[in-house]
Short mmCIF file of C-alpha atoms in Angstrom, two decimals:
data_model
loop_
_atom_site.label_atom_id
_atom_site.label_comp_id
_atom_site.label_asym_id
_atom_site.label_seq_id
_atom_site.Cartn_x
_atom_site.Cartn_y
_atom_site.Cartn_z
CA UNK A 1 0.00 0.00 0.00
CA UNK A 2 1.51 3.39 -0.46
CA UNK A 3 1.51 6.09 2.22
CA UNK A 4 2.26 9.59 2.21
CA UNK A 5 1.95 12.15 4.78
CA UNK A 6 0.27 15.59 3.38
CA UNK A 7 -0.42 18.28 5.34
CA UNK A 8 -2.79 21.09 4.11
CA UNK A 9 -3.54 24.62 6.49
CA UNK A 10 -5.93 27.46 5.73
CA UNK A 11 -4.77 30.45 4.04
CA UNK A 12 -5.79 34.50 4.57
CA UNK A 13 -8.35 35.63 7.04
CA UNK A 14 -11.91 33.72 5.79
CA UNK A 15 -13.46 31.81 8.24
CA UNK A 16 -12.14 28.14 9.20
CA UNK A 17 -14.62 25.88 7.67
CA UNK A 18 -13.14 22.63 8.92
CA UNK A 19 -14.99 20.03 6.56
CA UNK A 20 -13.93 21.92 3.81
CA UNK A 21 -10.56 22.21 4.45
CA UNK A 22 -10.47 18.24 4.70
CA UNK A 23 -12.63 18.37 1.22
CA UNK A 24 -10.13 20.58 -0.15
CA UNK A 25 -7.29 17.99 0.88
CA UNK A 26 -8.69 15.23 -0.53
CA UNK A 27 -9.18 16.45 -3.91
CA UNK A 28 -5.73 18.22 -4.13
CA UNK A 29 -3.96 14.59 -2.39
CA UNK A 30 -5.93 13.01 -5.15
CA UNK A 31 -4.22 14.53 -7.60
CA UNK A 32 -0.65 13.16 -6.12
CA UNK A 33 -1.15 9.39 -6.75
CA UNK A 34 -4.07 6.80 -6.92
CA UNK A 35 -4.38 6.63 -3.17
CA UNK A 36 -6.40 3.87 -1.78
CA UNK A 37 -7.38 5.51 1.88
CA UNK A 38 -7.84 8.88 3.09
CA UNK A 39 -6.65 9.45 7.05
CA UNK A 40 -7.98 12.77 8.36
CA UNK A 41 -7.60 13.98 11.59
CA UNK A 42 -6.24 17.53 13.19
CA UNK A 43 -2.82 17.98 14.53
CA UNK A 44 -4.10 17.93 17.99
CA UNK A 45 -6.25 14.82 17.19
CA UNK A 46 -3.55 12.62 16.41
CA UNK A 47 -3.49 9.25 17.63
CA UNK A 48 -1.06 9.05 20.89
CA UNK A 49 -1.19 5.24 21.27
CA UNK A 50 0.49 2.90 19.16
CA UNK A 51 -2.45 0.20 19.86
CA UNK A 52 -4.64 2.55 17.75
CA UNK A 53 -4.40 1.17 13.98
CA UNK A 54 -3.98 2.98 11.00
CA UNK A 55 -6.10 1.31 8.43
CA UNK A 56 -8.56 1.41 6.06
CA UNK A 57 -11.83 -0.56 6.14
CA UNK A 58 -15.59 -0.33 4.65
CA UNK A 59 -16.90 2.41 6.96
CA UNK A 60 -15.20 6.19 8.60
CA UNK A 61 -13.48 5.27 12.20
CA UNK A 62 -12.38 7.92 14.27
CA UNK A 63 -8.67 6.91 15.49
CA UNK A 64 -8.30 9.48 17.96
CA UNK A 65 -8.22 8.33 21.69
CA UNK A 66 -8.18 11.32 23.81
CA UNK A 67 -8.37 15.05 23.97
CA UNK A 68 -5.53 17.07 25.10
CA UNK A 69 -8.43 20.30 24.80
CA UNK A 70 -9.38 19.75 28.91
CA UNK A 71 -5.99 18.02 29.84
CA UNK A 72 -6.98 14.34 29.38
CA UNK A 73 -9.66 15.43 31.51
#
């Protein structure tokens, strides 16, 4: 399987629209290579546990397992 890591920020002063940023990424990584899965996730979202798998299946999964936002809390 190929993997790549892309990262992709909003640009200027319009509002963050979060689910089109991630729309935005997907069409522009699409345009890289023929890529089989599509990993989303924030930079403070990112998985911290190694038992969390990266993978691909039939349905969305959410891979993050806490939230540093209220300390863990």
């Amino acid at each position: 399987m190929l993997r790549s890591l892309i990262s992709f920020r909003k640009l200027g002063t319009t509002h963050f629209n979060r689910a089109a940023l991630f729309n935005i990424g997907f069409i522009e990584s699409s345009r890289v290579a023929n890529f089989e899965c599509f990993i989303f996730h924030d930079v403070d979202l990112l998985p911290q546990d190694n038992r969390i798998p990266y993978r691909c299946g039939d349905q969305p999964i959410h891979l993050s397992s806490a939230l540093d936002l209220f300390n863990y809390k």
